C-alpha cells in the first residue's frame, strides 16, 4: 500500500520568464514611491469624498456611474485603516496622518501594473509572436499617461484592467473551443469573461462599450457555430445556452450584486438623501427615517400630512402655503385671484402641513376607528396653520398662463365661490379599492370642478413669492408625469379640533405606529434611475477638451503642483507612442481595404490563415479603439483627456500587430527584414527615451527648473506650469 513512497513526488511547472519579468517591471513602474505626493491630486478630491462616505456608511449618489469602482477604492482605504475623517475640498491639500495614502492608491496601481502582462498574453492568444507580444507589453509599460493615471486614486486603470481581462478571457475561451469545449478550463475562461465584463461596466459605464464589442464578436462566432454541420442540434443548443448564461446572465447578476453590497454598506442617511423618494429615505437609518419611523401607514380623514412632489426637480419640495396672497396684478398686467399663495417649498416647514378633510363633515380630527381614504375618494385639503382650503378656479397661473392658478381660498364676498373638492387617484395602486398609504402611495389630485391636476411647474416665483416653486392646475392632462404625483412623507393622526391646540400639534414630532421598508429591487431601480438621469450642471473646466484634441494629444491636464518647489504631475502621454498608434491605425485600415478589394477580384496577396489573423486582430484592436472613442462625439458632458485612455490602449495593442504583419508579408527578403528590425530597435529606444524625458511630470519628481519645464513644452497647446520668481 505504501509503495508510492518509494519514489519522490515531483511537481513540474512551466514558467514564462517573459511574463514574470513584465509583471515585476509593471509593479516597480507603478508602485515606486506611490505615496508621493502626499497631497490631494486632481480627481482624488472627487473620489476621496465617496471613500470617506463608505467608511462612515453614509448613503450617496454619484451620477458618473455604478458603485463598484468606488467600492474598490474604499476597500483600499479599509485595508489601510482609514476612518473617513478628511475634508476633501481642495486639490493640493496635504493629507493628514490618518489618511493611508499608499493603501488608497494601491488597487489602481496594482491593476495598472497587471495591464502590462495582460497586453502580452492578449497578443500571444491572438497567435502573434512572443516578440510582438513583448513589444506590446513594453509600450503599455512605458506609456506615461497610463502610469500617471494608475498611480493615483482614480478609476481609469481599474477600468482598463477589467477590459483587458475580459478580452484575454474570451480569447482563451475561444482558443479552447476548437480543441476542448465544455472542459473545466473552457468554463473558467467563459465565466471569467462575463465576470470581467460586469466588473468593467461596474467601474464605469464606459466599460459597456467593450462589453458590447465582445457580445458582437461572440454573436459572430455563435453564428458560425450554428452553421457547423459537425455539431448536433443538442450540442449547438448547449453552446448557445452556455454563452447566454456566461455573457448575459452572469454579468447582470454581478451588476445587481454591486448595488446590493453598495446599499448594504451605506445604510445611514446623508446629504444626498433629498434627491431620493420618501420611501427610499425612510429605508435609511437616521434622517427622514428618524422622523417617519412607525408613523401611521393608512391616510384617514382627519390625517395631518406633508405632501412631497415625486419628481424632485429642480429640487425636492413639499406642497406649501403661507398667509401672503397673489398680487392683484402681475408685472405683465395680468390679474390674479388675490387668493392665498400655494407653492412648493424645498425645506421642511410647519407651513407644509395639510389636513385631509371629509367634505361631508366639519371635524378635522381622525375618528375612532379611523376612516381610511381610498382611491377615487373626494377630499378637501385644509392648510394646517391658516385653515384655508386648497382651491383652484378658472384663473391663469402666475408664470404658466395656460394653466390654472392654485390657491388657498379667501372669501372676499365676491362672485367667486370656493372650488375645493379634489379626487384622490392612487397611480401605483394594485386595485381600485386601495387605501392611500404613507410614503408608499403615489397620488394624483384631480380637481372635481375643472378636472385640472395639481402639478409642480418647476418655475421659480418672483420676489412676492419668495422665489419658491410654482404650483399649477394642469388642464386636460394625460398620463402620469412625476411632476403631478405626490406622496405623503410625514403623517400623524390629528387629535385636536381647536385651532390653537392643532397648531401646537403640528409643531410636535410625528408619532410612531407602523414602519415599512423598500425591497432591494425597488431601491436598486430607483437608485439606478437616479444615476442615469441625475445630471450635474456641466461647467467649462480649464482642462476640459474635445475628442478631436485627444488623437494628437493637443491637450494635457495639470494634476498637481507643489506651491514651493514647483514639482508637478501632468497627464501627458508618450508622444512617440501616440503618434505611432495613429500611424498603425491608418496603415491597418488602408491595408485592410486594399486586401479586401483585391480579394474581391480573386487576388490573394497573403495566405488565408494570415488574412483571418489580420481580420480578427484588427477587428479586436481597431474595433476596441472605435467603440471606446467615437461615442464621445455624441456625449454632452465635460470631457477630459483621460477618457481616451481605454481607446488608446487598444491602439497600442495594434502597433505590434501591424509591425509583425509588415515584417512577415511585406519584407520579402532578408535584407529588408534586417533593416526593418534595426529600425524597430531604434524606435523602441526612442519610446523609452521619451518616457524617461517626461517621467518627472509623470512621477512628480525630480523637480525641474523653469528652463527644463519650457523644454518639455513640445506643443504650444500644452499647459506646463512655470513659477514666476
mmCIF file of N, CA and C in Angstrom, residues 406-526:
data_model
loop_
_atom_site.group_PDB
_atom_site.id
_atom_site.type_symbol
_atom_site.label_atom_id
_atom_site.label_comp_id
_atom_site.label_asym_id
_atom_site.label_seq_id
_atom_site.Cartn_x
_atom_site.Cartn_y
_atom_site.Cartn_z
ATOM 1 N N UNK A 406 -53.342 77.819 -8.527
ATOM 2 C CA UNK A 406 -53.663 77.050 -7.325
ATOM 3 C C UNK A 406 -53.521 77.986 -6.127
ATOM 4 N N UNK A 407 -54.520 77.979 -5.250
ATOM 5 C CA UNK A 407 -54.504 78.899 -4.114
ATOM 6 C C UNK A 407 -55.175 78.244 -2.924
ATOM 7 N N UNK A 408 -55.115 78.944 -1.804
ATOM 8 C CA UNK A 408 -55.966 78.613 -0.668
ATOM 9 C C UNK A 408 -57.065 79.676 -0.627
ATOM 10 N N UNK A 409 -58.293 79.223 -0.541
ATOM 11 C CA UNK A 409 -59.436 80.109 -0.787
ATOM 12 C C UNK A 409 -59.630 81.125 0.338
ATOM 13 N N UNK A 410 -59.727 82.402 -0.089
ATOM 14 C CA UNK A 410 -60.071 83.503 0.810
ATOM 15 C C UNK A 410 -61.421 84.041 0.350
ATOM 16 N N UNK A 411 -62.390 84.099 1.242
ATOM 17 C CA UNK A 411 -63.748 84.550 0.883
ATOM 18 C C UNK A 411 -63.804 86.068 0.932
ATOM 19 N N UNK A 412 -63.776 86.714 -0.259
ATOM 20 C CA UNK A 412 -63.838 88.172 -0.356
ATOM 21 C C UNK A 412 -65.269 88.675 -0.571
ATOM 22 N N UNK A 413 -66.253 87.774 -0.452
ATOM 23 C CA UNK A 413 -67.656 88.138 -0.689
ATOM 24 C C UNK A 413 -67.874 88.673 -2.100
ATOM 25 N N UNK A 414 -67.202 88.056 -3.081
ATOM 26 C CA UNK A 414 -67.419 88.412 -4.481
ATOM 27 C C UNK A 414 -67.898 87.162 -5.199
ATOM 28 N N UNK A 415 -68.232 87.313 -6.468
ATOM 29 C CA UNK A 415 -68.835 86.199 -7.213
ATOM 30 C C UNK A 415 -67.769 85.202 -7.655
ATOM 31 N N UNK A 416 -67.028 84.641 -6.683
ATOM 32 C CA UNK A 416 -66.040 83.603 -6.970
ATOM 33 C C UNK A 416 -66.127 82.574 -5.852
ATOM 34 N N UNK A 417 -67.095 81.667 -5.939
ATOM 35 C CA UNK A 417 -67.275 80.685 -4.861
ATOM 36 C C UNK A 417 -66.077 79.737 -4.791
ATOM 37 N N UNK A 418 -65.928 79.109 -3.644
ATOM 38 C CA UNK A 418 -64.848 78.142 -3.446
ATOM 39 C C UNK A 418 -65.051 76.924 -4.333
ATOM 40 N N UNK A 419 -63.945 76.430 -4.864
ATOM 41 C CA UNK A 419 -63.951 75.181 -5.640
ATOM 42 C C UNK A 419 -62.816 74.321 -5.081
ATOM 43 N N UNK A 420 -63.114 73.619 -3.998
ATOM 44 C CA UNK A 420 -62.056 72.997 -3.200
ATOM 45 C C UNK A 420 -62.198 71.491 -3.035
ATOM 46 N N UNK A 421 -62.859 70.844 -3.983
ATOM 47 C CA UNK A 421 -63.008 69.393 -3.925
ATOM 48 C C UNK A 421 -61.979 68.733 -4.847
ATOM 49 N N UNK A 422 -61.288 67.716 -4.312
ATOM 50 C CA UNK A 422 -60.240 67.029 -5.060
ATOM 51 C C UNK A 422 -60.453 65.523 -4.994
ATOM 52 N N UNK A 423 -60.260 64.885 -6.129
ATOM 53 C CA UNK A 423 -60.387 63.438 -6.182
ATOM 54 C C UNK A 423 -58.999 62.805 -6.055
ATOM 55 N N UNK A 424 -58.880 61.851 -5.150
ATOM 56 C CA UNK A 424 -57.608 61.170 -4.906
ATOM 57 C C UNK A 424 -57.475 59.999 -5.876
ATOM 58 N N UNK A 425 -56.411 60.035 -6.705
ATOM 59 C CA UNK A 425 -56.133 58.925 -7.624
ATOM 60 C C UNK A 425 -54.769 58.329 -7.279
ATOM 61 N N UNK A 426 -54.778 57.080 -6.808
ATOM 62 C CA UNK A 426 -53.528 56.393 -6.454
ATOM 63 C C UNK A 426 -52.978 55.742 -7.718
ATOM 64 N N UNK A 427 -51.890 56.284 -8.226
ATOM 65 C CA UNK A 427 -51.359 55.860 -9.521
ATOM 66 C C UNK A 427 -50.763 54.459 -9.448
ATOM 67 N N UNK A 428 -50.031 54.160 -8.382
ATOM 68 C CA UNK A 428 -49.375 52.850 -8.265
ATOM 69 C C UNK A 428 -50.222 51.857 -7.459
ATOM 70 N N UNK A 429 -51.538 51.970 -7.596
ATOM 71 C CA UNK A 429 -52.446 51.080 -6.858
ATOM 72 C C UNK A 429 -52.428 49.676 -7.452
ATOM 73 N N UNK A 430 -52.805 48.720 -6.631
ATOM 74 C CA UNK A 430 -52.958 47.349 -7.090
ATOM 75 C C UNK A 430 -54.410 47.041 -7.440
ATOM 76 N N UNK A 431 -55.335 47.792 -6.846
ATOM 77 C CA UNK A 431 -56.763 47.635 -7.167
ATOM 78 C C UNK A 431 -57.451 48.968 -6.965
ATOM 79 N N UNK A 432 -58.685 49.089 -7.442
ATOM 80 C CA UNK A 432 -59.429 50.343 -7.332
ATOM 81 C C UNK A 432 -59.961 50.609 -5.938
ATOM 82 N N UNK A 433 -59.715 49.698 -5.003
ATOM 83 C CA UNK A 433 -60.142 49.911 -3.614
ATOM 84 C C UNK A 433 -58.955 50.140 -2.694
ATOM 85 N N UNK A 434 -57.780 50.375 -3.288
ATOM 86 C CA UNK A 434 -56.573 50.559 -2.479
ATOM 87 C C UNK A 434 -56.708 51.747 -1.537
ATOM 88 N N UNK A 435 -56.102 51.595 -0.353
ATOM 89 C CA UNK A 435 -56.070 52.673 0.631
ATOM 90 C C UNK A 435 -54.852 53.553 0.368
ATOM 91 N N UNK A 436 -55.023 54.847 0.551
ATOM 92 C CA UNK A 436 -53.936 55.816 0.418
ATOM 93 C C UNK A 436 -52.945 55.581 1.558
ATOM 94 N N UNK A 437 -51.682 55.264 1.212
ATOM 95 C CA UNK A 437 -50.691 54.886 2.218
ATOM 96 C C UNK A 437 -49.578 55.927 2.326
ATOM 97 N N UNK A 438 -49.092 56.081 3.542
ATOM 98 C CA UNK A 438 -47.956 56.960 3.810
ATOM 99 C C UNK A 438 -46.723 56.469 3.061
ATOM 100 N N UNK A 439 -46.015 57.402 2.415
ATOM 101 C CA UNK A 439 -44.750 57.150 1.713
ATOM 102 C C UNK A 439 -44.925 56.257 0.487
ATOM 103 N N UNK A 440 -45.668 55.167 0.602
ATOM 104 C CA UNK A 440 -45.723 54.176 -0.466
ATOM 105 C C UNK A 440 -46.585 54.597 -1.643
ATOM 106 N N UNK A 441 -47.699 55.278 -1.395
ATOM 107 C CA UNK A 441 -48.647 55.614 -2.472
ATOM 108 C C UNK A 441 -48.218 56.874 -3.212
ATOM 109 N N UNK A 442 -48.242 56.794 -4.547
ATOM 110 C CA UNK A 442 -48.033 57.976 -5.392
ATOM 111 C C UNK A 442 -49.404 58.434 -5.870
ATOM 112 N N UNK A 443 -49.750 59.654 -5.508
ATOM 113 C CA UNK A 443 -51.130 60.121 -5.638
ATOM 114 C C UNK A 443 -51.210 61.299 -6.594
ATOM 115 N N UNK A 444 -52.283 61.311 -7.378
ATOM 116 C CA UNK A 444 -52.614 62.438 -8.240
ATOM 117 C C UNK A 444 -53.894 63.072 -7.709
ATOM 118 N N UNK A 445 -53.912 64.418 -7.582
ATOM 119 C CA UNK A 445 -55.094 65.129 -7.117
ATOM 120 C C UNK A 445 -55.777 65.785 -8.320
ATOM 121 N N UNK A 446 -57.000 65.342 -8.607
ATOM 122 C CA UNK A 446 -57.760 65.855 -9.746
ATOM 123 C C UNK A 446 -58.877 66.741 -9.226
ATOM 124 N N UNK A 447 -58.910 67.992 -9.710
ATOM 125 C CA UNK A 447 -59.934 68.945 -9.273
ATOM 126 C C UNK A 447 -61.298 68.516 -9.815
ATOM 127 N N UNK A 448 -62.285 68.415 -8.920
ATOM 128 C CA UNK A 448 -63.594 67.886 -9.303
ATOM 129 C C UNK A 448 -64.298 68.792 -10.299
ATOM 130 N N UNK A 449 -64.241 70.118 -10.108
ATOM 131 C CA UNK A 449 -64.996 71.049 -10.950
ATOM 132 C C UNK A 449 -64.395 71.234 -12.337
ATOM 133 N N UNK A 450 -63.055 71.270 -12.421
ATOM 134 C CA UNK A 450 -62.417 71.618 -13.702
ATOM 135 C C UNK A 450 -61.582 70.484 -14.285
ATOM 136 N N UNK A 451 -61.409 69.398 -13.552
ATOM 137 C CA UNK A 451 -60.562 68.256 -13.961
ATOM 138 C C UNK A 451 -59.088 68.623 -14.077
ATOM 139 N N UNK A 452 -58.686 69.780 -13.552
ATOM 140 C CA UNK A 452 -57.268 70.145 -13.542
ATOM 141 C C UNK A 452 -56.534 69.287 -12.523
ATOM 142 N N UNK A 453 -55.275 69.004 -12.824
ATOM 143 C CA UNK A 453 -54.450 68.155 -11.952
ATOM 144 C C UNK A 453 -53.426 69.019 -11.234
ATOM 145 N N UNK A 454 -53.273 68.798 -9.917
ATOM 146 C CA UNK A 454 -52.293 69.527 -9.115
ATOM 147 C C UNK A 454 -50.888 69.153 -9.582
ATOM 148 N N UNK A 455 -50.095 70.161 -9.985
ATOM 149 C CA UNK A 455 -48.815 69.878 -10.632
ATOM 150 C C UNK A 455 -47.759 70.906 -10.250
ATOM 151 N N UNK A 456 -46.510 70.435 -10.178
ATOM 152 C CA UNK A 456 -45.359 71.312 -9.996
ATOM 153 C C UNK A 456 -44.873 71.755 -11.365
ATOM 154 N N UNK A 457 -44.864 73.073 -11.608
ATOM 155 C CA UNK A 457 -44.377 73.549 -12.916
ATOM 156 C C UNK A 457 -42.857 73.615 -12.948
ATOM 157 N N UNK A 458 -42.232 73.816 -11.796
ATOM 158 C CA UNK A 458 -40.768 73.911 -11.724
ATOM 159 C C UNK A 458 -40.241 75.318 -11.849
ATOM 160 N N UNK A 459 -41.099 76.281 -12.228
ATOM 161 C CA UNK A 459 -40.665 77.672 -12.374
ATOM 162 C C UNK A 459 -40.578 78.337 -11.002
ATOM 163 N N UNK A 460 -39.627 79.251 -10.838
ATOM 164 C CA UNK A 460 -39.465 79.972 -9.570
ATOM 165 C C UNK A 460 -40.270 81.261 -9.606
ATOM 166 N N UNK A 461 -41.046 81.470 -8.569
ATOM 167 C CA UNK A 461 -41.856 82.680 -8.479
ATOM 168 C C UNK A 461 -40.973 83.896 -8.218
ATOM 169 N N UNK A 462 -41.464 85.114 -8.537
ATOM 170 C CA UNK A 462 -40.689 86.334 -8.260
ATOM 171 C C UNK A 462 -40.577 86.596 -6.752
ATOM 172 N N UNK A 463 -40.083 87.791 -6.425
ATOM 173 C CA UNK A 463 -39.854 88.138 -5.027
ATOM 174 C C UNK A 463 -41.122 88.030 -4.188
ATOM 175 N N UNK A 464 -42.265 88.385 -4.777
ATOM 176 C CA UNK A 464 -43.501 88.320 -3.985
ATOM 177 C C UNK A 464 -43.845 86.891 -3.574
ATOM 178 N N UNK A 465 -43.277 85.913 -4.276
ATOM 179 C CA UNK A 465 -43.497 84.510 -3.923
ATOM 180 C C UNK A 465 -42.292 83.893 -3.251
ATOM 181 N N UNK A 466 -41.322 84.747 -2.835
ATOM 182 C CA UNK A 466 -40.130 84.313 -2.097
ATOM 183 C C UNK A 466 -39.292 83.293 -2.872
ATOM 184 N N UNK A 467 -39.331 83.399 -4.216
ATOM 185 C CA UNK A 467 -38.558 82.514 -5.094
ATOM 186 C C UNK A 467 -38.912 81.033 -4.917
ATOM 187 N N UNK A 468 -40.050 80.760 -4.310
ATOM 188 C CA UNK A 468 -40.497 79.374 -4.188
ATOM 189 C C UNK A 468 -41.046 78.889 -5.530
ATOM 190 N N UNK A 469 -41.267 77.585 -5.659
ATOM 191 C CA UNK A 469 -41.636 76.999 -6.949
ATOM 192 C C UNK A 469 -43.144 77.075 -7.176
ATOM 193 N N UNK A 470 -43.504 77.292 -8.431
ATOM 194 C CA UNK A 470 -44.906 77.485 -8.794
ATOM 195 C C UNK A 470 -45.664 76.157 -8.820
ATOM 196 N N UNK A 471 -46.866 76.176 -8.264
ATOM 197 C CA UNK A 471 -47.805 75.063 -8.338
ATOM 198 C C UNK A 471 -48.964 75.486 -9.241
ATOM 199 N N UNK A 472 -49.359 74.587 -10.150
ATOM 200 C CA UNK A 472 -50.400 74.931 -11.125
ATOM 201 C C UNK A 472 -51.456 73.824 -11.181
ATOM 202 N N UNK A 473 -52.577 74.160 -11.817
ATOM 203 C CA UNK A 473 -53.587 73.167 -12.162
ATOM 204 C C UNK A 473 -53.471 72.868 -13.649
ATOM 205 N N UNK A 474 -52.963 71.685 -13.988
ATOM 206 C CA UNK A 474 -52.732 71.312 -15.388
ATOM 207 C C UNK A 474 -54.043 70.829 -15.998
ATOM 208 N N UNK A 475 -54.492 71.506 -17.045
ATOM 209 C CA UNK A 475 -55.750 71.139 -17.695
ATOM 210 C C UNK A 475 -55.523 70.020 -18.710
ATOM 211 N N UNK A 476 -56.530 69.209 -18.905
ATOM 212 C CA UNK A 476 -56.527 68.160 -19.935
ATOM 213 C C UNK A 476 -55.247 67.335 -19.877
ATOM 214 N N UNK A 477 -54.856 66.991 -18.676
ATOM 215 C CA UNK A 477 -53.603 66.258 -18.518
ATOM 216 C C UNK A 477 -53.788 64.789 -18.852
ATOM 217 N N UNK A 478 -52.846 64.258 -19.650
ATOM 218 C CA UNK A 478 -52.855 62.844 -19.993
ATOM 219 C C UNK A 478 -51.613 62.184 -19.407
ATOM 220 N N UNK A 479 -51.766 60.971 -18.918
ATOM 221 C CA UNK A 479 -50.631 60.251 -18.363
ATOM 222 C C UNK A 479 -50.349 60.663 -16.935
ATOM 223 N N UNK A 480 -49.226 60.168 -16.428
ATOM 224 C CA UNK A 480 -48.872 60.396 -15.029
ATOM 225 C C UNK A 480 -47.434 60.875 -14.930
ATOM 226 N N UNK A 481 -47.180 62.080 -15.388
ATOM 227 C CA UNK A 481 -45.839 62.619 -15.254
ATOM 228 C C UNK A 481 -45.532 62.838 -13.780
ATOM 229 N N UNK A 482 -44.277 62.604 -13.391
ATOM 230 C CA UNK A 482 -43.915 62.672 -11.974
ATOM 231 C C UNK A 482 -44.159 64.038 -11.356
ATOM 232 N N UNK A 483 -44.183 65.088 -12.167
ATOM 233 C CA UNK A 483 -44.411 66.425 -11.618
ATOM 234 C C UNK A 483 -45.821 66.591 -11.066
ATOM 235 N N UNK A 484 -46.753 65.700 -11.436
ATOM 236 C CA UNK A 484 -48.122 65.781 -10.917
ATOM 237 C C UNK A 484 -48.424 64.659 -9.920
ATOM 238 N N UNK A 485 -47.367 63.985 -9.450
ATOM 239 C CA UNK A 485 -47.548 62.924 -8.467
ATOM 240 C C UNK A 485 -47.016 63.377 -7.114
ATOM 241 N N UNK A 486 -47.702 62.976 -6.064
ATOM 242 C CA UNK A 486 -47.352 63.378 -4.705
ATOM 243 C C UNK A 486 -47.370 62.160 -3.790
ATOM 244 N N UNK A 487 -46.502 62.186 -2.788
ATOM 245 C CA UNK A 487 -46.591 61.140 -1.773
ATOM 246 C C UNK A 487 -46.556 61.761 -0.381
ATOM 247 N N UNK A 488 -47.260 61.114 0.539
ATOM 248 C CA UNK A 488 -47.282 61.576 1.924
ATOM 249 C C UNK A 488 -45.959 61.197 2.563
ATOM 250 N N UNK A 489 -45.243 62.190 3.071
ATOM 251 C CA UNK A 489 -43.952 61.898 3.688
ATOM 252 C C UNK A 489 -44.074 61.817 5.207
ATOM 253 N N UNK A 490 -44.541 62.886 5.837
ATOM 254 C CA UNK A 490 -44.779 62.853 7.280
ATOM 255 C C UNK A 490 -46.284 62.772 7.518
ATOM 256 N N UNK A 491 -46.654 62.061 8.565
ATOM 257 C CA UNK A 491 -48.085 61.775 8.755
ATOM 258 C C UNK A 491 -48.373 61.518 10.230
ATOM 259 N N UNK A 492 -49.421 62.139 10.717
ATOM 260 C CA UNK A 492 -49.922 61.838 12.059
ATOM 261 C C UNK A 492 -51.446 61.883 12.046
ATOM 262 N N UNK A 493 -52.052 61.217 12.974
ATOM 263 C CA UNK A 493 -53.496 61.287 13.130
ATOM 264 C C UNK A 493 -53.836 62.500 13.996
ATOM 265 N N UNK A 494 -54.584 63.452 13.399
ATOM 266 C CA UNK A 494 -54.960 64.663 14.129
ATOM 267 C C UNK A 494 -55.910 64.367 15.279
ATOM 268 N N UNK A 495 -55.638 65.016 16.420
ATOM 269 C CA UNK A 495 -56.466 64.791 17.609
ATOM 270 C C UNK A 495 -57.119 66.060 18.128
ATOM 271 N N UNK A 496 -56.643 67.231 17.679
ATOM 272 C CA UNK A 496 -57.117 68.496 18.246
ATOM 273 C C UNK A 496 -58.080 69.178 17.293
ATOM 274 N N UNK A 497 -59.282 69.464 17.787
ATOM 275 C CA UNK A 497 -60.283 70.145 16.966
ATOM 276 C C UNK A 497 -60.086 71.654 17.009
ATOM 277 N N UNK A 498 -59.595 72.171 18.148
ATOM 278 C CA UNK A 498 -59.383 73.608 18.288
ATOM 279 C C UNK A 498 -58.120 74.034 17.547
ATOM 280 N N UNK A 499 -58.188 75.211 16.898
ATOM 281 C CA UNK A 499 -57.092 75.656 16.054
ATOM 282 C C UNK A 499 -55.798 75.862 16.843
ATOM 283 N N UNK A 500 -55.843 76.471 18.007
ATOM 284 C CA UNK A 500 -54.616 76.733 18.773
ATOM 285 C C UNK A 500 -53.966 75.430 19.211
ATOM 286 N N UNK A 501 -54.792 74.485 19.651
ATOM 287 C CA UNK A 501 -54.246 73.193 20.041
ATOM 288 C C UNK A 501 -53.672 72.457 18.828
ATOM 289 N N UNK A 502 -54.345 72.642 17.682
ATOM 290 C CA UNK A 502 -53.889 71.967 16.474
ATOM 291 C C UNK A 502 -52.539 72.538 16.017
ATOM 292 N N UNK A 503 -52.318 73.848 16.155
ATOM 293 C CA UNK A 503 -51.036 74.439 15.781
ATOM 294 C C UNK A 503 -49.904 73.872 16.630
ATOM 295 N N UNK A 504 -50.164 73.681 17.922
ATOM 296 C CA UNK A 504 -49.166 73.057 18.793
ATOM 297 C C UNK A 504 -48.893 71.634 18.323
ATOM 298 N N UNK A 505 -49.945 70.934 17.930
ATOM 299 C CA UNK A 505 -49.811 69.560 17.458
ATOM 300 C C UNK A 505 -48.982 69.494 16.180
ATOM 301 N N UNK A 506 -49.192 70.461 15.286
ATOM 302 C CA UNK A 506 -48.468 70.475 14.015
ATOM 303 C C UNK A 506 -46.974 70.732 14.222
ATOM 304 N N UNK A 507 -46.634 71.458 15.297
ATOM 305 C CA UNK A 507 -45.226 71.731 15.577
ATOM 306 C C UNK A 507 -44.532 70.572 16.283
ATOM 307 N N UNK A 508 -45.279 69.594 16.769
ATOM 308 C CA UNK A 508 -44.698 68.500 17.544
ATOM 309 C C UNK A 508 -44.260 67.373 16.615
ATOM 310 N N UNK A 509 -43.340 66.503 17.076
ATOM 311 C CA UNK A 509 -42.888 65.381 16.238
ATOM 312 C C UNK A 509 -44.013 64.412 15.932
ATOM 313 N N UNK A 510 -43.863 63.700 14.805
ATOM 314 C CA UNK A 510 -44.852 62.689 14.439
ATOM 315 C C UNK A 510 -44.769 61.503 15.379
ATOM 316 N N UNK A 511 -45.871 60.808 15.537
ATOM 317 C CA UNK A 511 -45.934 59.656 16.431
ATOM 318 C C UNK A 511 -45.657 58.374 15.659
ATOM 319 N N UNK A 512 -45.079 57.409 16.318
ATOM 320 C CA UNK A 512 -44.675 56.161 15.673
ATOM 321 C C UNK A 512 -45.694 55.068 15.897
ATOM 322 N N UNK A 513 -46.133 54.446 14.802
ATOM 323 C CA UNK A 513 -47.049 53.310 14.917
ATOM 324 C C UNK A 513 -46.616 52.150 14.027
ATOM 325 N N UNK A 514 -46.414 52.437 12.706
ATOM 326 C CA UNK A 514 -46.137 51.379 11.729
ATOM 327 C C UNK A 514 -44.967 51.815 10.862
ATOM 328 N N UNK A 515 -44.090 50.890 10.494
ATOM 329 C CA UNK A 515 -42.983 51.202 9.585
ATOM 330 C C UNK A 515 -43.005 50.252 8.403
ATOM 331 N N UNK A 516 -42.406 50.698 7.309
ATOM 332 C CA UNK A 516 -42.405 49.892 6.077
ATOM 333 C C UNK A 516 -41.099 50.131 5.340
ATOM 334 N N UNK A 517 -40.393 49.074 4.964
ATOM 335 C CA UNK A 517 -39.131 49.196 4.239
ATOM 336 C C UNK A 517 -39.300 48.777 2.788
ATOM 337 N N UNK A 518 -38.471 49.364 1.913
ATOM 338 C CA UNK A 518 -38.488 49.003 0.498
ATOM 339 C C UNK A 518 -37.707 47.717 0.271
ATOM 340 N N UNK A 519 -38.079 46.976 -0.743
ATOM 341 C CA UNK A 519 -37.313 45.802 -1.148
ATOM 342 C C UNK A 519 -36.034 46.246 -1.844
ATOM 343 N N UNK A 520 -35.068 45.319 -1.967
ATOM 344 C CA UNK A 520 -33.822 45.663 -2.650
ATOM 345 C C UNK A 520 -34.072 46.076 -4.093
ATOM 346 N N UNK A 521 -34.917 45.345 -4.813
ATOM 347 C CA UNK A 521 -35.148 45.656 -6.224
ATOM 348 C C UNK A 521 -35.771 47.030 -6.393
ATOM 349 N N UNK A 522 -36.657 47.417 -5.457
ATOM 350 C CA UNK A 522 -37.262 48.759 -5.540
ATOM 351 C C UNK A 522 -36.201 49.827 -5.312
ATOM 352 N N UNK A 523 -35.312 49.590 -4.345
ATOM 353 C CA UNK A 523 -34.249 50.554 -4.070
ATOM 354 C C UNK A 523 -33.249 50.587 -5.219
ATOM 355 N N UNK A 524 -32.906 49.414 -5.763
ATOM 356 C CA UNK A 524 -31.982 49.363 -6.899
ATOM 357 C C UNK A 524 -32.547 50.119 -8.092
ATOM 358 N N UNK A 525 -33.826 49.867 -8.409
ATOM 359 C CA UNK A 525 -34.452 50.516 -9.568
ATOM 360 C C UNK A 525 -34.424 52.023 -9.421
ATOM 361 N N UNK A 526 -34.748 52.508 -8.234
ATOM 362 C CA UNK A 526 -34.757 53.958 -8.019
ATOM 363 C C UNK A 526 -33.361 54.540 -8.100
#
